DNA sequence: TCAGTAAATTAGATAAAGTCTATTTTGTTG
DNA sequence: CAACAAAATAGACTTTATCTAATTTACTGA
């Protein structure tokens, strides 16, 4: 049993492989960020991720957070969701799906792709190719709404 | 023909009525902003509207631009479109429709509602009411795409 | 082991969109 | 014209995100 692997769970290794699989060198910071995001399907802002990383042992700078999130998104490990005018959400659920966005709470919720069926599609503008379709159901918490 | 209306076109009056119809006092600045937006269906940023207003006779401050756009949106005269992470688009087309968003050029284009048919709708989360559905087709100008 | 190198991280400056506050301007009404 | 309310304004401020120049880390090959 000398030079054998330890039997303890090594999630870091797993994530390391996941990152290498898409050509990303798994640094300490990147692994931390990935661990947070990939723990479960969720929607986090850069700020939340920064806070989360720095609440654990290792810290990462704001610049690294943004660099890493951009890199992960370009490599398809996460998805950027633009629904809130003030900040981007990073979505660790990369399967095709849609969103409820609660305008009152700012909460973002997943909708399974098969819950929404789009039958008729428009033809694309000349010389463009489709990158993706975003469907957002904007909802309000139903208490008597004001206007003005 | 003494106290009769002049025969010249008076678009200001028209816009004045449109504003009053939704309970907005038509001030000089608001009318200017409305004239620019309502000239045709289009997607403009606050910055573009500010520049446009100030290139004409009357000027308006940044604060007034934002106040007015917010007011118009709340009263349903225009629609806010959230697709670009860095700025909001104000859409003078308030009929139900969807959008192409060209990620390369930042250009936003309308899609008639009847070009896209959504057959299956998800049930809303408990105690929320639907405010609207946004469907965005993200496209790229088709030249060999880079990654990294 | 260690020098050499490239990749990654970092602090902090900077940029841009949008909001807020205190003040002034404008318009209305008696 | 006086009194008042609504609207506009300058500029300070906040927040998200990017950029830059310097430092740190990690890998490679002798
Ligand atoms: Mn904003
Ligand atoms: Mn942004
Ligand atoms: Zn999602
Ligand atoms: Zn539109």
mmCIF file of C-alpha atoms (C1' of nucleotides) and ligand atoms in Angstrom:
data_model
loop_
_atom_site.group_PDB
_atom_site.id
_atom_site.type_symbol
_atom_site.label_atom_id
_atom_site.label_comp_id
_atom_site.label_asym_id
_atom_site.label_seq_id
_atom_site.Cartn_x
_atom_site.Cartn_y
_atom_site.Cartn_z
ATOM 1 C CA UNK A 1 0.000 0.000 0.000
ATOM 2 C CA UNK A 2 3.008 2.239 -0.243
ATOM 3 C CA UNK A 3 2.651 4.638 -3.139
ATOM 4 C CA UNK A 4 -1.032 3.949 -3.694
ATOM 5 C CA UNK A 5 -3.782 6.546 -3.777
ATOM 6 C CA UNK A 6 -5.478 7.431 -0.538
ATOM 7 C CA UNK A 7 -8.971 6.063 -0.199
ATOM 8 C CA UNK A 8 -10.450 9.363 0.955
ATOM 9 C CA UNK A 9 -12.704 11.147 -1.483
ATOM 10 C CA UNK A 10 -10.812 13.557 -3.656
ATOM 11 C CA UNK A 11 -13.253 15.920 -5.300
ATOM 12 C CA UNK A 12 -10.378 18.171 -6.230
ATOM 13 C CA UNK A 13 -9.022 15.532 -8.539
ATOM 14 C CA UNK A 14 -12.375 15.159 -10.186
ATOM 15 C CA UNK A 15 -12.654 18.858 -10.804
ATOM 16 C CA UNK A 16 -9.051 18.974 -11.901
ATOM 17 C CA UNK A 17 -9.891 16.426 -14.576
ATOM 18 C CA UNK A 18 -13.001 18.282 -15.592
ATOM 19 C CA UNK A 19 -10.957 21.426 -16.084
ATOM 20 C CA UNK A 20 -8.137 19.700 -17.956
ATOM 21 C CA UNK A 21 -10.728 18.046 -20.174
ATOM 22 C CA UNK A 22 -11.521 21.461 -21.622
ATOM 23 C CA UNK A 23 -7.925 22.624 -21.646
ATOM 24 C CA UNK A 24 -7.884 24.619 -18.437
ATOM 25 C CA UNK A 25 -4.930 24.318 -16.046
ATOM 26 C CA UNK A 26 -6.444 23.593 -12.647
ATOM 27 C CA UNK A 27 -4.933 26.190 -10.375
ATOM 28 C CA UNK A 28 -5.908 26.516 -6.736
ATOM 29 C CA UNK A 29 -8.188 29.467 -7.408
ATOM 30 C CA UNK A 30 -9.868 27.888 -10.405
ATOM 31 C CA UNK A 31 -10.528 24.678 -8.518
ATOM 32 C CA UNK A 32 -12.039 26.620 -5.617
ATOM 33 C CA UNK A 33 -14.325 28.543 -7.912
ATOM 34 C CA UNK A 34 -15.294 25.375 -9.752
ATOM 35 C CA UNK A 35 -16.024 23.556 -6.498
ATOM 36 C CA UNK A 36 -18.423 26.264 -5.451
ATOM 37 C CA UNK A 37 -20.171 26.439 -8.799
ATOM 38 C CA UNK A 38 -20.324 22.733 -9.565
ATOM 39 C CA UNK A 39 -21.582 21.743 -6.124
ATOM 40 C CA UNK A 40 -25.095 21.970 -7.553
ATOM 41 C CA UNK A 41 -27.022 23.717 -10.316
ATOM 42 C CA UNK A 42 -27.196 27.328 -9.226
ATOM 43 C CA UNK A 43 -27.098 30.955 -10.280
ATOM 44 C CA UNK A 44 -24.406 33.053 -8.678
ATOM 45 C CA UNK A 45 -23.065 36.539 -9.242
ATOM 46 C CA UNK A 46 -19.336 37.276 -9.404
ATOM 47 C CA UNK A 47 -19.658 39.002 -6.076
ATOM 48 C CA UNK A 48 -21.257 36.010 -4.415
ATOM 49 C CA UNK A 49 -18.538 33.751 -5.745
ATOM 50 C CA UNK A 50 -15.842 36.129 -4.531
ATOM 51 C CA UNK A 51 -17.389 36.169 -1.065
ATOM 52 C CA UNK A 52 -17.800 32.405 -1.076
ATOM 53 C CA UNK A 53 -14.210 31.732 -2.109
ATOM 54 C CA UNK A 54 -12.791 34.121 0.421
ATOM 55 C CA UNK A 55 -14.873 32.698 3.253
ATOM 56 C CA UNK A 56 -12.949 29.461 2.765
ATOM 57 C CA UNK A 57 -9.210 28.960 3.199
ATOM 58 C CA UNK A 58 -7.765 30.108 -0.092
ATOM 59 C CA UNK A 59 -8.534 33.549 -1.334
ATOM 60 C CA UNK A 60 -8.806 34.888 -4.826
ATOM 61 C CA UNK A 61 -8.774 38.414 -6.136
ATOM 62 C CA UNK A 62 -11.643 40.075 -7.932
ATOM 63 C CA UNK A 63 -9.606 40.017 -11.140
ATOM 64 C CA UNK A 64 -9.120 36.268 -10.886
ATOM 65 C CA UNK A 65 -12.813 35.720 -10.217
ATOM 66 C CA UNK A 66 -13.765 37.592 -13.374
ATOM 67 C CA UNK A 67 -10.965 36.025 -15.427
ATOM 68 C CA UNK A 68 -11.992 32.564 -14.326
ATOM 69 C CA UNK A 69 -15.702 33.044 -14.840
ATOM 70 C CA UNK A 70 -15.064 34.387 -18.318
ATOM 71 C CA UNK A 71 -12.795 31.441 -19.091
ATOM 72 C CA UNK A 72 -15.261 28.878 -17.760
ATOM 73 C CA UNK A 73 -18.052 30.448 -19.789
ATOM 74 C CA UNK A 74 -16.024 30.459 -23.008
ATOM 75 C CA UNK A 75 -15.172 26.799 -22.476
ATOM 76 C CA UNK A 76 -18.808 25.920 -21.877
ATOM 77 C CA UNK A 77 -18.465 24.884 -18.230
ATOM 78 C CA UNK A 78 -20.934 27.523 -17.123
ATOM 79 C CA UNK A 79 -23.416 29.822 -18.766
ATOM 80 C CA UNK A 80 -23.883 33.561 -18.394
ATOM 81 C CA UNK A 81 -27.450 34.646 -17.804
ATOM 82 C CA UNK A 82 -28.381 38.234 -18.579
ATOM 83 C CA UNK A 83 -31.658 39.123 -16.898
ATOM 84 C CA UNK A 84 -30.761 41.579 -14.213
ATOM 85 C CA UNK A 85 -29.759 45.014 -15.483
ATOM 86 C CA UNK A 86 -27.101 45.381 -12.809
ATOM 87 C CA UNK A 87 -25.234 42.105 -12.827
ATOM 88 C CA UNK A 88 -24.538 38.880 -14.674
ATOM 89 C CA UNK A 89 -25.559 35.520 -13.239
ATOM 90 C CA UNK A 90 -23.275 32.548 -13.735
ATOM 91 C CA UNK A 91 -25.248 29.360 -14.155
ATOM 92 C CA UNK A 92 -23.663 26.004 -13.362
ATOM 93 C CA UNK A 93 -26.520 24.246 -15.123
ATOM 94 C CA UNK A 94 -25.322 23.997 -18.713
ATOM 95 C CA UNK A 95 -28.073 21.747 -19.989
ATOM 96 C CA UNK A 96 -30.617 23.457 -22.221
ATOM 97 C CA UNK A 97 -33.176 25.138 -20.002
ATOM 98 C CA UNK A 98 -35.025 28.368 -19.392
ATOM 99 C CA UNK A 99 -35.680 30.738 -16.515
ATOM 100 C CA UNK A 100 -38.183 32.369 -14.278
ATOM 101 C CA UNK A 101 -36.935 35.725 -13.123
ATOM 102 C CA UNK A 102 -38.713 37.184 -10.130
ATOM 103 C CA UNK A 103 -38.562 40.946 -10.601
ATOM 104 C CA UNK A 104 -39.367 41.576 -6.953
ATOM 105 C CA UNK A 105 -36.857 39.271 -5.323
ATOM 106 C CA UNK A 106 -34.245 39.114 -8.071
ATOM 107 C CA UNK A 107 -34.450 35.330 -7.811
ATOM 108 C CA UNK A 108 -33.673 33.180 -10.821
ATOM 109 C CA UNK A 109 -35.213 29.698 -11.183
ATOM 110 C CA UNK A 110 -34.696 26.984 -13.751
ATOM 111 C CA UNK A 111 -37.360 25.672 -16.098
ATOM 112 C CA UNK A 112 -36.725 22.331 -17.749
ATOM 113 C CA UNK A 113 -36.350 22.580 -21.501
ATOM 114 C CA UNK A 114 -39.242 20.216 -22.099
ATOM 115 C CA UNK A 115 -41.634 22.413 -20.128
ATOM 116 C CA UNK A 116 -41.456 25.008 -22.871
ATOM 117 C CA UNK A 117 -41.931 24.058 -26.487
ATOM 118 C CA UNK A 118 -41.180 26.489 -29.256
ATOM 119 C CA UNK A 119 -42.743 25.189 -32.439
ATOM 120 C CA UNK A 120 -42.195 27.974 -34.876
ATOM 121 C CA UNK A 121 -38.755 29.476 -35.342
ATOM 122 C CA UNK A 122 -37.904 32.615 -37.294
ATOM 123 C CA UNK A 123 -35.321 32.484 -40.039
ATOM 124 C CA UNK A 124 -32.040 34.015 -38.947
ATOM 125 C CA UNK A 125 -30.829 37.310 -40.377
ATOM 126 C CA UNK A 126 -28.533 36.761 -43.354
ATOM 127 C CA UNK A 127 -24.978 35.662 -42.510
ATOM 128 C CA UNK A 128 -25.595 34.988 -38.843
ATOM 129 C CA UNK A 129 -25.555 31.744 -36.951
ATOM 130 C CA UNK A 130 -27.581 30.863 -33.902
ATOM 131 C CA UNK A 131 -25.638 30.739 -30.653
ATOM 132 C CA UNK A 132 -28.546 30.054 -28.325
ATOM 133 C CA UNK A 133 -32.093 30.905 -27.351
ATOM 134 C CA UNK A 134 -32.896 32.520 -24.035
ATOM 135 C CA UNK A 135 -36.438 32.345 -22.766
ATOM 136 C CA UNK A 136 -37.184 34.306 -19.639
ATOM 137 C CA UNK A 137 -40.517 34.372 -17.852
ATOM 138 C CA UNK A 138 -40.563 37.579 -15.870
ATOM 139 C CA UNK A 139 -42.777 37.169 -12.837
ATOM 140 C CA UNK A 140 -43.783 39.244 -9.826
ATOM 141 C CA UNK A 141 -44.580 38.034 -6.343
ATOM 142 C CA UNK A 142 -48.353 38.370 -6.334
ATOM 143 C CA UNK A 143 -49.159 41.044 -3.813
ATOM 144 C CA UNK A 144 -51.256 44.042 -4.926
ATOM 145 C CA UNK A 145 -48.856 45.830 -7.278
ATOM 146 C CA UNK A 146 -48.218 49.550 -7.267
ATOM 147 C CA UNK A 147 -47.547 51.754 -10.230
ATOM 148 C CA UNK A 148 -46.360 55.362 -10.759
ATOM 149 C CA UNK B 1 -60.305 81.443 -39.709
ATOM 150 C CA UNK B 2 -59.436 83.588 -36.758
ATOM 151 C CA UNK B 3 -58.904 81.498 -33.631
ATOM 152 C CA UNK B 4 -58.626 78.214 -35.503
ATOM 153 C CA UNK B 5 -55.762 75.793 -35.286
ATOM 154 C CA UNK B 6 -52.862 76.308 -37.616
ATOM 155 C CA UNK B 7 -52.760 73.896 -40.545
ATOM 156 C CA UNK B 8 -49.103 73.029 -40.062
ATOM 157 C CA UNK B 9 -48.358 69.597 -38.677
ATOM 158 C CA UNK B 10 -48.116 69.586 -34.927
ATOM 159 C CA UNK B 11 -46.503 66.385 -33.817
ATOM 160 C CA UNK B 12 -45.839 67.914 -30.419
ATOM 161 C CA UNK B 13 -49.554 68.103 -29.758
ATOM 162 C CA UNK B 14 -49.976 64.505 -30.707
ATOM 163 C CA UNK B 15 -47.244 63.408 -28.364
ATOM 164 C CA UNK B 16 -48.596 65.709 -25.697
ATOM 165 C CA UNK B 17 -51.909 63.874 -25.911
ATOM 166 C CA UNK B 18 -50.228 60.504 -25.871
ATOM 167 C CA UNK B 19 -48.418 61.440 -22.690
ATOM 168 C CA UNK B 20 -51.473 62.938 -20.997
ATOM 169 C CA UNK B 21 -53.415 59.819 -21.940
ATOM 170 C CA UNK B 22 -51.241 57.863 -19.510
ATOM 171 C CA UNK B 23 -51.144 60.606 -16.899
ATOM 172 C CA UNK B 24 -47.794 62.168 -17.765
ATOM 173 C CA UNK B 25 -47.442 65.959 -17.861
ATOM 174 C CA UNK B 26 -45.843 66.756 -21.209
ATOM 175 C CA UNK B 27 -42.853 68.881 -20.341
ATOM 176 C CA UNK B 28 -40.413 70.089 -22.947
ATOM 177 C CA UNK B 29 -37.853 67.413 -22.067
ATOM 178 C CA UNK B 30 -40.370 64.589 -21.985
ATOM 179 C CA UNK B 31 -41.793 65.598 -25.338
ATOM 180 C CA UNK B 32 -38.321 65.717 -26.880
ATOM 181 C CA UNK B 33 -37.479 62.287 -25.575
ATOM 182 C CA UNK B 34 -40.825 60.923 -26.730
ATOM 183 C CA UNK B 35 -40.370 62.435 -30.188
ATOM 184 C CA UNK B 36 -37.064 60.674 -30.594
ATOM 185 C CA UNK B 37 -38.332 57.334 -29.354
ATOM 186 C CA UNK B 38 -41.726 57.342 -31.053
ATOM 187 C CA UNK B 39 -40.382 58.397 -34.447
ATOM 188 C CA UNK B 40 -40.185 54.721 -35.315
ATOM 189 C CA UNK B 41 -39.825 51.346 -33.638
ATOM 190 C CA UNK B 42 -36.267 51.270 -32.346
ATOM 191 C CA UNK B 43 -33.925 50.227 -29.601
ATOM 192 C CA UNK B 44 -31.950 52.997 -27.939
ATOM 193 C CA UNK B 45 -29.724 53.232 -24.899
ATOM 194 C CA UNK B 46 -30.062 56.059 -22.378
ATOM 195 C CA UNK B 47 -26.784 57.424 -23.658
ATOM 196 C CA UNK B 48 -27.973 57.507 -27.243
ATOM 197 C CA UNK B 49 -31.135 59.310 -26.228
ATOM 198 C CA UNK B 50 -29.154 61.823 -24.189
ATOM 199 C CA UNK B 51 -26.909 62.518 -27.172
ATOM 200 C CA UNK B 52 -29.860 62.736 -29.506
ATOM 201 C CA UNK B 53 -31.790 65.173 -27.329
ATOM 202 C CA UNK B 54 -28.798 67.393 -26.799
ATOM 203 C CA UNK B 55 -27.968 67.517 -30.486
ATOM 204 C CA UNK B 56 -31.298 69.281 -30.990
ATOM 205 C CA UNK B 57 -32.331 72.640 -29.547
ATOM 206 C CA UNK B 58 -33.483 71.798 -26.046
ATOM 207 C CA UNK B 59 -31.167 69.946 -23.745
ATOM 208 C CA UNK B 60 -31.907 67.550 -20.939
ATOM 209 C CA UNK B 61 -29.758 66.301 -18.122
ATOM 210 C CA UNK B 62 -28.736 62.722 -17.579
ATOM 211 C CA UNK B 63 -30.975 62.567 -14.515
ATOM 212 C CA UNK B 64 -33.987 63.685 -16.526
ATOM 213 C CA UNK B 65 -33.264 61.143 -19.234
ATOM 214 C CA UNK B 66 -33.223 58.307 -16.718
ATOM 215 C CA UNK B 67 -36.233 59.662 -14.821
ATOM 216 C CA UNK B 68 -38.210 59.968 -18.021
ATOM 217 C CA UNK B 69 -37.266 56.580 -19.425
ATOM 218 C CA UNK B 70 -38.196 54.947 -16.142
ATOM 219 C CA UNK B 71 -41.512 56.795 -16.116
ATOM 220 C CA UNK B 72 -42.304 55.906 -19.729
ATOM 221 C CA UNK B 73 -41.496 52.266 -19.061
ATOM 222 C CA UNK B 74 -43.687 52.090 -15.942
ATOM 223 C CA UNK B 75 -46.552 53.626 -17.910
ATOM 224 C CA UNK B 76 -46.132 51.156 -20.738
ATOM 225 C CA UNK B 77 -45.070 53.635 -23.411
ATOM 226 C CA UNK B 78 -41.776 51.861 -23.931
ATOM 227 C CA UNK B 79 -40.230 48.585 -22.934
ATOM 228 C CA UNK B 80 -36.902 47.868 -21.309
ATOM 229 C CA UNK B 81 -34.888 45.148 -22.986
ATOM 230 C CA UNK B 82 -32.185 43.415 -20.959
ATOM 231 C CA UNK B 83 -29.812 41.573 -23.283
ATOM 232 C CA UNK B 84 -26.584 43.461 -23.098
ATOM 233 C CA UNK B 85 -24.732 43.087 -19.818
ATOM 234 C CA UNK B 86 -23.532 46.670 -19.931
ATOM 235 C CA UNK B 87 -26.648 48.648 -20.737
ATOM 236 C CA UNK B 88 -30.413 48.637 -20.992
ATOM 237 C CA UNK B 89 -32.146 49.124 -24.332
ATOM 238 C CA UNK B 90 -35.346 51.145 -24.466
ATOM 239 C CA UNK B 91 -37.711 49.771 -27.073
ATOM 240 C CA UNK B 92 -40.366 52.001 -28.613
ATOM 241 C CA UNK B 93 -42.094 48.944 -30.042
ATOM 242 C CA UNK B 94 -44.489 47.944 -27.300
ATOM 243 C CA UNK B 95 -46.382 45.314 -29.249
ATOM 244 C CA UNK B 96 -45.622 41.739 -28.266
ATOM 245 C CA UNK B 97 -42.496 40.676 -30.077
ATOM 246 C CA UNK B 98 -39.123 39.022 -29.625
ATOM 247 C CA UNK B 99 -35.503 39.780 -30.444
ATOM 248 C CA UNK B 100 -32.403 38.766 -32.261
ATOM 249 C CA UNK B 101 -29.332 39.937 -30.412
ATOM 250 C CA UNK B 102 -26.132 39.958 -32.418
ATOM 251 C CA UNK B 103 -23.363 39.268 -29.925
ATOM 252 C CA UNK B 104 -20.715 40.586 -32.283
ATOM 253 C CA UNK B 105 -22.282 43.880 -33.253
ATOM 254 C CA UNK B 106 -24.480 44.470 -30.220
ATOM 255 C CA UNK B 107 -27.366 45.009 -32.628
ATOM 256 C CA UNK B 108 -30.904 44.264 -31.540
ATOM 257 C CA UNK B 109 -33.577 43.316 -34.098
ATOM 258 C CA UNK B 110 -37.298 42.693 -33.757
ATOM 259 C CA UNK B 111 -39.006 39.392 -34.468
ATOM 260 C CA UNK B 112 -42.751 39.463 -34.996
ATOM 261 C CA UNK B 113 -44.642 37.621 -32.287
ATOM 262 C CA UNK B 114 -46.250 35.275 -34.817
ATOM 263 C CA UNK B 115 -42.842 34.125 -36.087
ATOM 264 C CA UNK B 116 -42.253 32.333 -32.806
ATOM 265 C CA UNK B 117 -44.852 30.034 -31.342
ATOM 266 C CA UNK B 118 -44.537 28.719 -27.829
ATOM 267 C CA UNK B 119 -46.946 25.824 -27.415
ATOM 268 C CA UNK B 120 -46.120 24.500 -24.020
ATOM 269 C CA UNK B 121 -45.936 26.816 -21.035
ATOM 270 C CA UNK B 122 -44.627 25.952 -17.571
ATOM 271 C CA UNK B 123 -46.802 26.530 -14.524
ATOM 272 C CA UNK B 124 -45.714 29.586 -12.589
ATOM 273 C CA UNK B 125 -44.071 29.287 -9.188
ATOM 274 C CA UNK B 126 -46.649 29.543 -6.399
ATOM 275 C CA UNK B 127 -47.894 33.048 -5.632
ATOM 276 C CA UNK B 128 -46.332 34.727 -8.632
ATOM 277 C CA UNK B 129 -47.960 36.319 -11.631
ATOM 278 C CA UNK B 130 -46.579 36.531 -15.128
ATOM 279 C CA UNK B 131 -45.386 39.949 -16.179
ATOM 280 C CA UNK B 132 -44.036 39.004 -19.593
ATOM 281 C CA UNK B 133 -42.015 36.557 -21.620
ATOM 282 C CA UNK B 134 -38.730 37.529 -23.228
ATOM 283 C CA UNK B 135 -37.390 35.392 -26.015
ATOM 284 C CA UNK B 136 -33.942 36.265 -27.268
ATOM 285 C CA UNK B 137 -32.168 34.563 -30.140
ATOM 286 C CA UNK B 138 -28.487 35.157 -29.606
ATOM 287 C CA UNK B 139 -26.681 35.134 -32.928
ATOM 288 C CA UNK B 140 -23.156 35.706 -34.180
ATOM 289 C CA UNK B 141 -22.070 37.196 -37.466
ATOM 290 C CA UNK B 142 -20.936 34.102 -39.314
ATOM 291 C CA UNK B 143 -17.214 34.453 -39.784
ATOM 292 C CA UNK B 144 -14.902 31.690 -38.515
ATOM 293 C CA UNK B 145 -15.269 32.011 -34.755
ATOM 294 C CA UNK B 146 -12.381 32.029 -32.312
ATOM 295 C CA UNK B 147 -12.344 30.580 -28.840
ATOM 296 C CA UNK B 148 -9.963 30.764 -25.819
ATOM 297 C "C1'" DT C 1 18.209 20.841 -7.856
ATOM 298 C "C1'" DC C 2 17.780 24.826 -10.055
ATOM 299 C "C1'" DA C 3 17.709 28.435 -13.696
ATOM 300 C "C1'" DG C 4 14.703 30.035 -17.162
ATOM 301 C "C1'" DT C 5 10.279 30.867 -18.903
ATOM 302 C "C1'" DA C 6 5.380 31.216 -19.528
ATOM 303 C "C1'" DA C 7 1.114 31.266 -17.315
ATOM 304 C "C1'" DA C 8 -1.611 32.900 -13.685
ATOM 305 C "C1'" DT C 9 -2.659 35.959 -9.894
ATOM 306 C "C1'" DT C 10 -2.905 40.298 -7.829
ATOM 307 C "C1'" DA C 11 -3.720 45.301 -6.042
ATOM 308 C "C1'" DG C 12 -5.338 49.020 -7.314
ATOM 309 C "C1'" DA C 13 -6.466 52.334 -10.967
ATOM 310 C "C1'" DT C 14 -9.925 53.088 -14.244
ATOM 311 C "C1'" DA C 15 -14.304 53.016 -16.927
ATOM 312 C "C1'" DA C 16 -19.147 53.178 -17.618
ATOM 313 C "C1'" DA C 17 -24.048 52.756 -16.340
ATOM 314 C "C1'" DG C 18 -27.105 54.261 -13.377
ATOM 315 C "C1'" DT C 19 -28.911 56.441 -8.846
ATOM 316 C "C1'" DC C 20 -29.362 59.963 -5.407
ATOM 317 C "C1'" DT C 21 -29.442 64.492 -3.136
ATOM 318 C "C1'" DA C 22 -29.838 69.107 -2.553
ATOM 319 C "C1'" DT C 23 -30.869 73.067 -5.218
ATOM 320 C "C1'" DT C 24 -32.931 75.673 -8.858
ATOM 321 C "C1'" DT C 25 -36.273 76.261 -12.432
ATOM 322 C "C1'" DT C 26 -40.775 76.098 -14.235
ATOM 323 C "C1'" DG C 27 -45.531 76.271 -14.332
ATOM 324 C "C1'" DT C 28 -49.957 76.778 -12.170
ATOM 325 C "C1'" DT C 29 -53.413 78.812 -9.384
ATOM 326 C "C1'" DG C 30 -55.553 82.207 -6.448
ATOM 327 C "C1'" DC D 1 -47.747 88.920 -8.070
ATOM 328 C "C1'" DA D 2 -47.311 85.433 -4.168
ATOM 329 C "C1'" DA D 3 -47.390 80.792 -2.987
ATOM 330 C "C1'" DC D 4 -46.816 76.264 -4.023
ATOM 331 C "C1'" DA D 5 -45.931 71.805 -6.272
ATOM 332 C "C1'" DA D 6 -43.837 69.399 -9.924
ATOM 333 C "C1'" DA D 7 -39.962 68.809 -12.706
ATOM 334 C "C1'" DA D 8 -35.212 69.504 -14.036
ATOM 335 C "C1'" DT D 9 -30.553 69.819 -12.923
ATOM 336 C "C1'" DA D 10 -25.348 69.428 -11.529
ATOM 337 C "C1'" DG D 11 -22.577 66.740 -9.694
ATOM 338 C "C1'" DA D 12 -21.439 63.427 -6.046
ATOM 339 C "C1'" DC D 13 -21.825 58.731 -5.424
ATOM 340 C "C1'" DT D 14 -22.417 53.521 -6.050
ATOM 341 C "C1'" DT D 15 -21.783 49.318 -8.348
ATOM 342 C "C1'" DT D 16 -20.174 46.122 -11.789
ATOM 343 C "C1'" DA D 17 -16.643 45.079 -14.522
ATOM 344 C "C1'" DT D 18 -12.151 45.766 -17.018
ATOM 345 C "C1'" DC D 19 -7.346 46.960 -17.445
ATOM 346 C "C1'" DT D 20 -2.448 47.489 -16.287
ATOM 347 C "C1'" DA D 21 1.795 46.720 -14.463
ATOM 348 C "C1'" DA D 22 4.008 44.048 -11.118
ATOM 349 C "C1'" DT D 23 4.533 39.786 -8.597
ATOM 350 C "C1'" DT D 24 3.896 34.924 -7.819
ATOM 351 C "C1'" DT D 25 3.483 30.270 -9.258
ATOM 352 C "C1'" DA D 26 4.216 26.303 -11.858
ATOM 353 C "C1'" DC D 27 6.429 23.753 -15.269
ATOM 354 C "C1'" DT D 28 10.445 22.348 -18.216
ATOM 355 C "C1'" DG D 29 14.755 20.706 -19.228
ATOM 356 C "C1'" DA D 30 19.701 20.524 -18.107
HETATM 357 MN MN1 LIG E 1 -27.611 49.205 -14.822
HETATM 358 MN MN1 LIG E 2 -21.776 44.663 -16.638
HETATM 359 ZN ZN1 LIG E 3 -30.354 28.173 -14.932
HETATM 360 ZN ZN1 LIG E 4 -37.943 45.357 -30.005
#
